[in-house]
């Protein structure tokens, strides 16, 4: 990609591209088009995610388990580094929010429970596996022979263990800590409440003075009125039914809640 050719992170470039596309491409689409585009991108992301895990599963057959001791040390240091990063960044975030709020009540504070889940739900290492596979043969020349394969084996072991331990206990941990999930909020909920006032004013000025006049269509109000008049309920039902077939966030919030209510009805009868 262009970012990688410039020596930058392609992942971060894709992240910011998604943020900008979500803001500035939606006014160019109808309600049906916006919903279908979101659904299509969601399916592509699911397929890419499955591809990473299939790659990990296939590579697991080729793993030499002589690296188990080294893998355990890597897991320990990963957990320690993750705890230090979450604690430091969480404290810094809360401090900036307190500074911005002044004497007013601080919103969206990261409590100890939230920081614990941030530590628990860290990245599993799919990106690390791809980076290890892209390492050149120079690592065997500068180190001892077999260093690259040992790094790959260690990364795969860390991914599998973290997925089983932390990935398998995420839903249980959220319930035990009493953290709410699946809250229905507007798109600008975090933007309006979590940024410092000076940063909010700066971003608001850049958006309205330079970006919006160039990237938004000239008849934005007409398109918005047309979208408000569209009946998207049938399409929304189809898309929701398709998403609910996957055991993702939507399933966890809606299907699990529905199963719980049906159990309560059975007990009441």
PDB file of C-alpha atoms in Angstrom:
ATOM      1  CA  UNK A   1       0.000   0.000   0.000  1.00  0.00           C
ATOM      2  CA  UNK A   2       0.981   3.666  -0.202  1.00  0.00           C
ATOM      3  CA  UNK A   3       1.512   3.841   3.557  1.00  0.00           C
ATOM      4  CA  UNK A   4       3.863   0.825   3.552  1.00  0.00           C
ATOM      5  CA  UNK A   5       5.794   2.228   0.593  1.00  0.00           C
ATOM      6  CA  UNK A   6       6.312   5.404   2.650  1.00  0.00           C
ATOM      7  CA  UNK A   7       7.591   3.347   5.578  1.00  0.00           C
ATOM      8  CA  UNK A   8       4.410   3.764   7.648  1.00  0.00           C
ATOM      9  CA  UNK A   9       1.923   1.322   9.138  1.00  0.00           C
ATOM     10  CA  UNK A  10      -0.622  -0.020   6.670  1.00  0.00           C
ATOM     11  CA  UNK A  11      -2.888  -1.097   9.544  1.00  0.00           C
ATOM     12  CA  UNK A  12      -3.058   2.410  11.010  1.00  0.00           C
ATOM     13  CA  UNK A  13      -3.646   3.813   7.511  1.00  0.00           C
ATOM     14  CA  UNK A  14      -6.595   1.453   6.992  1.00  0.00           C
ATOM     15  CA  UNK A  15      -7.948   2.402  10.427  1.00  0.00           C
ATOM     16  CA  UNK A  16      -7.942   6.120   9.673  1.00  0.00           C
ATOM     17  CA  UNK A  17      -9.294   5.457   6.185  1.00  0.00           C
ATOM     18  CA  UNK A  18     -12.260   3.653   7.746  1.00  0.00           C
ATOM     19  CA  UNK A  19     -12.871   6.557  10.134  1.00  0.00           C
ATOM     20  CA  UNK A  20     -12.845   9.109   7.312  1.00  0.00           C
ATOM     21  CA  UNK A  21     -14.972   6.950   5.023  1.00  0.00           C
ATOM     22  CA  UNK A  22     -17.532   6.466   7.779  1.00  0.00           C
ATOM     23  CA  UNK A  23     -17.861  10.238   8.162  1.00  0.00           C
ATOM     24  CA  UNK A  24     -17.522  11.579   4.644  1.00  0.00           C
ATOM     25  CA  UNK A  25     -18.822   8.803   2.392  1.00  0.00           C
ATOM     26  CA  UNK A  26     -22.137   8.187   4.165  1.00  0.00           C
ATOM     27  CA  UNK A  27     -23.752  11.463   2.960  1.00  0.00           C
ATOM     28  CA  UNK A  28     -23.196  10.301  -0.628  1.00  0.00           C
ATOM     29  CA  UNK A  29     -25.208   7.108  -0.073  1.00  0.00           C
ATOM     30  CA  UNK A  30     -28.862   6.424   0.426  1.00  0.00           C
ATOM     31  CA  UNK A  31     -30.032   4.698   3.586  1.00  0.00           C
ATOM     32  CA  UNK A  32     -30.248   1.390   1.717  1.00  0.00           C
ATOM     33  CA  UNK A  33     -26.788   1.885   0.212  1.00  0.00           C
ATOM     34  CA  UNK A  34     -25.249   2.827   3.552  1.00  0.00           C
ATOM     35  CA  UNK A  35     -26.731  -0.212   5.282  1.00  0.00           C
ATOM     36  CA  UNK A  36     -25.679  -2.610   2.517  1.00  0.00           C
ATOM     37  CA  UNK A  37     -22.170  -1.128   2.414  1.00  0.00           C
ATOM     38  CA  UNK A  38     -21.829  -1.583   6.179  1.00  0.00           C
ATOM     39  CA  UNK A  39     -23.069  -5.168   5.929  1.00  0.00           C
ATOM     40  CA  UNK A  40     -20.715  -5.925   3.027  1.00  0.00           C
ATOM     41  CA  UNK A  41     -17.691  -4.537   4.876  1.00  0.00           C
ATOM     42  CA  UNK A  42     -18.698  -6.470   7.988  1.00  0.00           C
ATOM     43  CA  UNK A  43     -18.727  -9.712   6.015  1.00  0.00           C
ATOM     44  CA  UNK A  44     -15.340  -8.941   4.461  1.00  0.00           C
ATOM     45  CA  UNK A  45     -13.908  -8.273   7.926  1.00  0.00           C
ATOM     46  CA  UNK A  46     -15.355 -11.571   9.181  1.00  0.00           C
ATOM     47  CA  UNK A  47     -13.810 -13.478   6.274  1.00  0.00           C
ATOM     48  CA  UNK A  48     -10.422 -11.822   6.828  1.00  0.00           C
ATOM     49  CA  UNK A  49     -10.625 -12.678  10.519  1.00  0.00           C
ATOM     50  CA  UNK A  50     -11.436 -16.293   9.693  1.00  0.00           C
ATOM     51  CA  UNK A  51      -8.505 -16.395   7.275  1.00  0.00           C
ATOM     52  CA  UNK A  52      -6.096 -15.375  10.051  1.00  0.00           C
ATOM     53  CA  UNK A  53      -7.379 -18.099  12.374  1.00  0.00           C
ATOM     54  CA  UNK A  54      -7.285 -20.708   9.611  1.00  0.00           C
ATOM     55  CA  UNK A  55      -3.672 -19.720   9.002  1.00  0.00           C
ATOM     56  CA  UNK A  56      -2.936 -20.133  12.716  1.00  0.00           C
ATOM     57  CA  UNK A  57      -4.664 -23.535  12.764  1.00  0.00           C
ATOM     58  CA  UNK A  58      -2.723 -24.819   9.758  1.00  0.00           C
ATOM     59  CA  UNK A  59       0.571 -23.517  11.145  1.00  0.00           C
ATOM     60  CA  UNK A  60      -0.141 -25.163  14.503  1.00  0.00           C
ATOM     61  CA  UNK A  61       0.480 -28.551  12.874  1.00  0.00           C
ATOM     62  CA  UNK A  62       4.000 -27.446  11.948  1.00  0.00           C
ATOM     63  CA  UNK A  63       4.912 -26.088  15.382  1.00  0.00           C
ATOM     64  CA  UNK A  64       7.927 -27.554  17.145  1.00  0.00           C
ATOM     65  CA  UNK A  65       6.990 -27.613  20.825  1.00  0.00           C
ATOM     66  CA  UNK A  66      10.609 -27.298  21.944  1.00  0.00           C
ATOM     67  CA  UNK A  67       9.847 -23.561  22.298  1.00  0.00           C
ATOM     68  CA  UNK A  68       7.292 -24.042  25.086  1.00  0.00           C
ATOM     69  CA  UNK A  69       9.561 -22.611  27.806  1.00  0.00           C
ATOM     70  CA  UNK A  70      10.382 -19.555  25.724  1.00  0.00           C
ATOM     71  CA  UNK A  71       6.673 -19.157  24.893  1.00  0.00           C
ATOM     72  CA  UNK A  72       5.755 -19.121  28.583  1.00  0.00           C
ATOM     73  CA  UNK A  73       8.273 -16.360  29.233  1.00  0.00           C
ATOM     74  CA  UNK A  74       6.919 -14.376  26.278  1.00  0.00           C
ATOM     75  CA  UNK A  75       3.345 -14.732  27.603  1.00  0.00           C
ATOM     76  CA  UNK A  76       4.430 -13.503  31.027  1.00  0.00           C
ATOM     77  CA  UNK A  77       6.185 -10.446  29.634  1.00  0.00           C
ATOM     78  CA  UNK A  78       3.210  -9.742  27.324  1.00  0.00           C
ATOM     79  CA  UNK A  79       0.814  -9.737  30.274  1.00  0.00           C
ATOM     80  CA  UNK A  80       3.122  -7.524  32.357  1.00  0.00           C
ATOM     81  CA  UNK A  81       3.631  -5.072  29.491  1.00  0.00           C
ATOM     82  CA  UNK A  82      -0.100  -5.020  28.754  1.00  0.00           C
ATOM     83  CA  UNK A  83      -0.919  -4.281  32.406  1.00  0.00           C
ATOM     84  CA  UNK A  84       1.642  -1.460  32.511  1.00  0.00           C
ATOM     85  CA  UNK A  85       0.354   0.063  29.252  1.00  0.00           C
ATOM     86  CA  UNK A  86      -3.318  -0.150  30.266  1.00  0.00           C
ATOM     87  CA  UNK A  87      -2.669   1.271  33.721  1.00  0.00           C
ATOM     88  CA  UNK A  88      -0.543   4.163  32.460  1.00  0.00           C
ATOM     89  CA  UNK A  89      -2.790   5.055  29.511  1.00  0.00           C
ATOM     90  CA  UNK A  90      -5.947   4.649  31.616  1.00  0.00           C
ATOM     91  CA  UNK A  91      -4.634   6.957  34.327  1.00  0.00           C
ATOM     92  CA  UNK A  92      -3.543   9.490  31.703  1.00  0.00           C
ATOM     93  CA  UNK A  93      -6.964   9.343  30.024  1.00  0.00           C
ATOM     94  CA  UNK A  94      -8.808   9.854  33.311  1.00  0.00           C
ATOM     95  CA  UNK A  95      -6.499  12.740  34.202  1.00  0.00           C
ATOM     96  CA  UNK A  96      -7.119  14.508  30.895  1.00  0.00           C
ATOM     97  CA  UNK A  97     -10.874  14.046  31.286  1.00  0.00           C
ATOM     98  CA  UNK A  98     -10.723  15.465  34.808  1.00  0.00           C
ATOM     99  CA  UNK A  99      -8.661  18.416  33.568  1.00  0.00           C
ATOM    100  CA  UNK A 100     -11.125  19.083  30.757  1.00  0.00           C
ATOM    101  CA  UNK A 101     -14.229  18.766  32.959  1.00  0.00           C
ATOM    102  CA  UNK A 102     -12.926  21.088  35.676  1.00  0.00           C
ATOM    103  CA  UNK A 103     -15.430  21.244  38.506  1.00  0.00           C
ATOM    104  CA  UNK A 104     -18.083  19.400  36.518  1.00  0.00           C
ATOM    105  CA  UNK A 105     -18.723  15.691  36.813  1.00  0.00           C
ATOM    106  CA  UNK A 106     -16.315  13.619  34.734  1.00  0.00           C
ATOM    107  CA  UNK A 107     -17.989  11.322  32.187  1.00  0.00           C
ATOM    108  CA  UNK A 108     -16.769   8.010  30.797  1.00  0.00           C
ATOM    109  CA  UNK A 109     -14.149   7.432  33.476  1.00  0.00           C
ATOM    110  CA  UNK A 110     -12.174   4.216  33.109  1.00  0.00           C
ATOM    111  CA  UNK A 111     -12.776   2.342  36.343  1.00  0.00           C
ATOM    112  CA  UNK A 112     -10.715  -0.536  37.645  1.00  0.00           C
ATOM    113  CA  UNK A 113     -13.185  -2.991  36.099  1.00  0.00           C
ATOM    114  CA  UNK A 114     -12.838  -1.386  32.687  1.00  0.00           C
ATOM    115  CA  UNK A 115      -9.045  -1.408  32.897  1.00  0.00           C
ATOM    116  CA  UNK A 116      -9.107  -5.048  33.922  1.00  0.00           C
ATOM    117  CA  UNK A 117     -11.176  -5.918  30.842  1.00  0.00           C
ATOM    118  CA  UNK A 118      -8.866  -3.824  28.637  1.00  0.00           C
ATOM    119  CA  UNK A 119      -5.980  -5.893  29.965  1.00  0.00           C
ATOM    120  CA  UNK A 120      -7.970  -9.109  29.576  1.00  0.00           C
ATOM    121  CA  UNK A 121      -9.229  -8.382  26.048  1.00  0.00           C
ATOM    122  CA  UNK A 122      -5.945  -7.311  24.479  1.00  0.00           C
ATOM    123  CA  UNK A 123      -4.851  -8.273  20.994  1.00  0.00           C
ATOM    124  CA  UNK A 124      -4.326 -12.001  20.493  1.00  0.00           C
ATOM    125  CA  UNK A 125      -1.370 -11.686  18.124  1.00  0.00           C
ATOM    126  CA  UNK A 126      -2.721 -12.183  14.578  1.00  0.00           C
ATOM    127  CA  UNK A 127      -0.742  -9.158  13.422  1.00  0.00           C
ATOM    128  CA  UNK A 128       2.352 -10.459  15.206  1.00  0.00           C
ATOM    129  CA  UNK A 129       2.106 -13.744  13.274  1.00  0.00           C
ATOM    130  CA  UNK A 130       2.015 -11.944   9.931  1.00  0.00           C
ATOM    131  CA  UNK A 131       4.986  -9.804  10.964  1.00  0.00           C
ATOM    132  CA  UNK A 132       6.934 -12.919  12.004  1.00  0.00           C
ATOM    133  CA  UNK A 133       6.194 -14.585   8.676  1.00  0.00           C
ATOM    134  CA  UNK A 134       7.527 -11.493   6.882  1.00  0.00           C
ATOM    135  CA  UNK A 135      10.849 -11.531   8.745  1.00  0.00           C
ATOM    136  CA  UNK A 136      13.750 -12.062   6.353  1.00  0.00           C
ATOM    137  CA  UNK A 137      16.427 -14.710   6.567  1.00  0.00           C
ATOM    138  CA  UNK A 138      18.788 -12.125   8.039  1.00  0.00           C
ATOM    139  CA  UNK A 139      17.522 -13.081  11.514  1.00  0.00           C
ATOM    140  CA  UNK A 140      19.106 -16.528  11.135  1.00  0.00           C
ATOM    141  CA  UNK A 141      22.351 -14.943   9.956  1.00  0.00           C
ATOM    142  CA  UNK A 142      22.634 -12.419  12.769  1.00  0.00           C
ATOM    143  CA  UNK A 143      21.327 -14.879  15.369  1.00  0.00           C
ATOM    144  CA  UNK A 144      21.674 -18.613  15.532  1.00  0.00           C
ATOM    145  CA  UNK A 145      20.207 -20.865  12.811  1.00  0.00           C
ATOM    146  CA  UNK A 146      16.517 -21.568  13.355  1.00  0.00           C
ATOM    147  CA  UNK A 147      15.790 -18.265  15.119  1.00  0.00           C
ATOM    148  CA  UNK A 148      13.069 -17.276  12.645  1.00  0.00           C
ATOM    149  CA  UNK A 149      11.253 -20.598  12.978  1.00  0.00           C
ATOM    150  CA  UNK A 150      11.487 -20.375  16.760  1.00  0.00           C
ATOM    151  CA  UNK A 151       9.918 -16.913  16.710  1.00  0.00           C
ATOM    152  CA  UNK A 152       7.108 -18.169  14.454  1.00  0.00           C
ATOM    153  CA  UNK A 153       6.472 -21.191  16.675  1.00  0.00           C
ATOM    154  CA  UNK A 154       6.444 -19.049  19.808  1.00  0.00           C
ATOM    155  CA  UNK A 155       4.024 -16.569  18.267  1.00  0.00           C
ATOM    156  CA  UNK A 156       1.623 -19.330  17.239  1.00  0.00           C
ATOM    157  CA  UNK A 157       1.695 -20.885  20.718  1.00  0.00           C
ATOM    158  CA  UNK A 158       1.019 -17.477  22.322  1.00  0.00           C
ATOM    159  CA  UNK A 159      -1.905 -16.834  19.960  1.00  0.00           C
ATOM    160  CA  UNK A 160      -3.527 -20.204  20.596  1.00  0.00           C
ATOM    161  CA  UNK A 161      -3.147 -20.041  24.384  1.00  0.00           C
ATOM    162  CA  UNK A 162      -4.369 -16.437  24.617  1.00  0.00           C
ATOM    163  CA  UNK A 163      -7.349 -17.230  22.380  1.00  0.00           C
ATOM    164  CA  UNK A 164      -8.359 -20.197  24.493  1.00  0.00           C
ATOM    165  CA  UNK A 165      -7.805 -18.558  27.877  1.00  0.00           C
ATOM    166  CA  UNK A 166      -8.717 -14.923  27.335  1.00  0.00           C
ATOM    167  CA  UNK A 167     -10.946 -15.183  24.267  1.00  0.00           C
ATOM    168  CA  UNK A 168     -12.966 -18.013  25.756  1.00  0.00           C
ATOM    169  CA  UNK A 169     -13.564 -16.169  29.024  1.00  0.00           C
ATOM    170  CA  UNK A 170     -14.415 -12.705  27.686  1.00  0.00           C
ATOM    171  CA  UNK A 171     -18.209 -13.024  27.886  1.00  0.00           C
ATOM    172  CA  UNK A 172     -18.011 -14.616  31.342  1.00  0.00           C
ATOM    173  CA  UNK A 173     -15.681 -11.868  32.579  1.00  0.00           C
ATOM    174  CA  UNK A 174     -17.999  -9.132  31.341  1.00  0.00           C
ATOM    175  CA  UNK A 175     -20.917 -10.695  33.187  1.00  0.00           C
ATOM    176  CA  UNK A 176     -18.933 -11.202  36.387  1.00  0.00           C
ATOM    177  CA  UNK A 177     -17.673  -7.605  36.392  1.00  0.00           C
ATOM    178  CA  UNK A 178     -21.135  -6.227  35.594  1.00  0.00           C
ATOM    179  CA  UNK A 179     -19.996  -4.254  32.543  1.00  0.00           C
ATOM    180  CA  UNK A 180     -22.842  -3.285  30.227  1.00  0.00           C
ATOM    181  CA  UNK A 181     -22.626  -4.314  26.578  1.00  0.00           C
ATOM    182  CA  UNK A 182     -24.811  -3.630  23.563  1.00  0.00           C
ATOM    183  CA  UNK A 183     -25.890  -0.144  24.660  1.00  0.00           C
ATOM    184  CA  UNK A 184     -27.847   1.732  22.006  1.00  0.00           C
ATOM    185  CA  UNK A 185     -26.200   5.169  21.673  1.00  0.00           C
ATOM    186  CA  UNK A 186     -25.885   7.741  18.911  1.00  0.00           C
ATOM    187  CA  UNK A 187     -22.831   7.754  16.657  1.00  0.00           C
ATOM    188  CA  UNK A 188     -21.315  10.861  18.242  1.00  0.00           C
ATOM    189  CA  UNK A 189     -21.659   9.644  21.831  1.00  0.00           C
ATOM    190  CA  UNK A 190     -17.952   9.174  22.514  1.00  0.00           C
ATOM    191  CA  UNK A 191     -16.899  12.089  20.322  1.00  0.00           C
ATOM    192  CA  UNK A 192     -19.092  14.546  22.224  1.00  0.00           C
ATOM    193  CA  UNK A 193     -18.123  13.323  25.698  1.00  0.00           C
ATOM    194  CA  UNK A 194     -14.588  11.964  25.691  1.00  0.00           C
ATOM    195  CA  UNK A 195     -12.541  14.691  23.958  1.00  0.00           C
ATOM    196  CA  UNK A 196     -11.066  17.724  25.669  1.00  0.00           C
ATOM    197  CA  UNK A 197     -12.851  20.961  24.770  1.00  0.00           C
ATOM    198  CA  UNK A 198      -9.825  22.420  22.964  1.00  0.00           C
ATOM    199  CA  UNK A 199      -9.381  19.286  20.823  1.00  0.00           C
ATOM    200  CA  UNK A 200     -13.124  19.171  20.168  1.00  0.00           C
ATOM    201  CA  UNK A 201     -13.119  22.791  18.957  1.00  0.00           C
ATOM    202  CA  UNK A 202     -10.076  22.175  16.757  1.00  0.00           C
ATOM    203  CA  UNK A 203     -11.588  19.102  15.090  1.00  0.00           C
ATOM    204  CA  UNK A 204     -14.934  20.869  14.711  1.00  0.00           C
ATOM    205  CA  UNK A 205     -13.231  23.818  12.998  1.00  0.00           C
ATOM    206  CA  UNK A 206     -11.229  21.612  10.609  1.00  0.00           C
ATOM    207  CA  UNK A 207     -14.348  19.632   9.734  1.00  0.00           C
ATOM    208  CA  UNK A 208     -16.636  22.566   9.003  1.00  0.00           C
ATOM    209  CA  UNK A 209     -14.107  24.919   7.392  1.00  0.00           C
ATOM    210  CA  UNK A 210     -12.088  22.619   5.142  1.00  0.00           C
ATOM    211  CA  UNK A 211     -13.187  19.002   4.992  1.00  0.00           C
ATOM    212  CA  UNK A 212     -16.990  19.238   4.851  1.00  0.00           C
ATOM    213  CA  UNK A 213     -17.170  21.821   2.025  1.00  0.00           C
ATOM    214  CA  UNK A 214     -14.881  19.687  -0.141  1.00  0.00           C
ATOM    215  CA  UNK A 215     -16.014  16.145   0.678  1.00  0.00           C
ATOM    216  CA  UNK A 216     -19.717  16.593   1.344  1.00  0.00           C
ATOM    217  CA  UNK A 217     -22.148  16.834  -1.610  1.00  0.00           C
ATOM    218  CA  UNK A 218     -23.584  20.254  -2.358  1.00  0.00           C
ATOM    219  CA  UNK A 219     -27.179  19.115  -1.731  1.00  0.00           C
ATOM    220  CA  UNK A 220     -26.507  17.457   1.623  1.00  0.00           C
ATOM    221  CA  UNK A 221     -29.764  18.666   3.140  1.00  0.00           C
ATOM    222  CA  UNK A 222     -31.818  17.315   0.237  1.00  0.00           C
ATOM    223  CA  UNK A 223     -30.103  13.947   0.410  1.00  0.00           C
ATOM    224  CA  UNK A 224     -30.603  13.830   4.171  1.00  0.00           C
ATOM    225  CA  UNK A 225     -34.315  14.570   3.769  1.00  0.00           C
ATOM    226  CA  UNK A 226     -34.601  11.875   1.122  1.00  0.00           C
ATOM    227  CA  UNK A 227     -32.895   9.337   3.397  1.00  0.00           C
ATOM    228  CA  UNK A 228     -35.223  10.233   6.262  1.00  0.00           C
ATOM    229  CA  UNK A 229     -38.190   9.474   4.023  1.00  0.00           C
ATOM    230  CA  UNK A 230     -36.947   6.029   2.954  1.00  0.00           C
ATOM    231  CA  UNK A 231     -38.425   2.896   4.440  1.00  0.00           C
ATOM    232  CA  UNK A 232     -35.416   0.847   5.491  1.00  0.00           C
ATOM    233  CA  UNK A 233     -37.191  -1.459   7.923  1.00  0.00           C
ATOM    234  CA  UNK A 234     -37.504  -4.453   5.516  1.00  0.00           C
ATOM    235  CA  UNK A 235     -33.833  -4.213   4.546  1.00  0.00           C
ATOM    236  CA  UNK A 236     -32.835  -3.724   8.171  1.00  0.00           C
ATOM    237  CA  UNK A 237     -34.675  -6.915   9.116  1.00  0.00           C
ATOM    238  CA  UNK A 238     -32.882  -8.917   6.410  1.00  0.00           C
ATOM    239  CA  UNK A 239     -29.450  -7.591   7.371  1.00  0.00           C
ATOM    240  CA  UNK A 240     -30.100  -8.128  11.074  1.00  0.00           C
ATOM    241  CA  UNK A 241     -31.190 -11.710  10.466  1.00  0.00           C
ATOM    242  CA  UNK A 242     -28.010 -12.386   8.474  1.00  0.00           C
ATOM    243  CA  UNK A 243     -25.783 -10.875  11.154  1.00  0.00           C
ATOM    244  CA  UNK A 244     -27.535 -12.785  13.922  1.00  0.00           C
ATOM    245  CA  UNK A 245     -26.403 -16.073  12.378  1.00  0.00           C
ATOM    246  CA  UNK A 246     -22.861 -15.269  13.505  1.00  0.00           C
ATOM    247  CA  UNK A 247     -21.976 -15.654  17.180  1.00  0.00           C
ATOM    248  CA  UNK A 248     -20.676 -12.108  17.335  1.00  0.00           C
ATOM    249  CA  UNK A 249     -21.590  -9.023  19.301  1.00  0.00           C
ATOM    250  CA  UNK A 250     -25.071  -8.860  17.791  1.00  0.00           C
ATOM    251  CA  UNK A 251     -25.787 -12.486  18.736  1.00  0.00           C
ATOM    252  CA  UNK A 252     -24.451 -12.011  22.254  1.00  0.00           C
ATOM    253  CA  UNK A 253     -26.687  -8.990  22.864  1.00  0.00           C
ATOM    254  CA  UNK A 254     -29.899  -9.992  21.132  1.00  0.00           C
ATOM    255  CA  UNK A 255     -30.059 -13.772  20.833  1.00  0.00           C
ATOM    256  CA  UNK A 256     -28.671 -14.449  24.296  1.00  0.00           C
ATOM    257  CA  UNK A 257     -31.071 -11.923  25.777  1.00  0.00           C
ATOM    258  CA  UNK A 258     -33.945 -13.535  23.915  1.00  0.00           C
ATOM    259  CA  UNK A 259     -32.956 -16.966  25.200  1.00  0.00           C
ATOM    260  CA  UNK A 260     -32.842 -15.603  28.736  1.00  0.00           C
ATOM    261  CA  UNK A 261     -36.317 -14.085  28.459  1.00  0.00           C
ATOM    262  CA  UNK A 262     -37.739 -17.319  27.037  1.00  0.00           C
ATOM    263  CA  UNK A 263     -36.273 -19.254  29.970  1.00  0.00           C
ATOM    264  CA  UNK A 264     -37.922 -16.844  32.369  1.00  0.00           C
ATOM    265  CA  UNK A 265     -41.239 -17.316  30.574  1.00  0.00           C
ATOM    266  CA  UNK A 266     -40.897 -21.090  30.909  1.00  0.00           C
ATOM    267  CA  UNK A 267     -40.224 -20.814  34.627  1.00  0.00           C
ATOM    268  CA  UNK A 268     -43.167 -18.467  35.099  1.00  0.00           C
ATOM    269  CA  UNK A 269     -45.449 -20.937  33.362  1.00  0.00           C
TER     270      UNK A 269
END
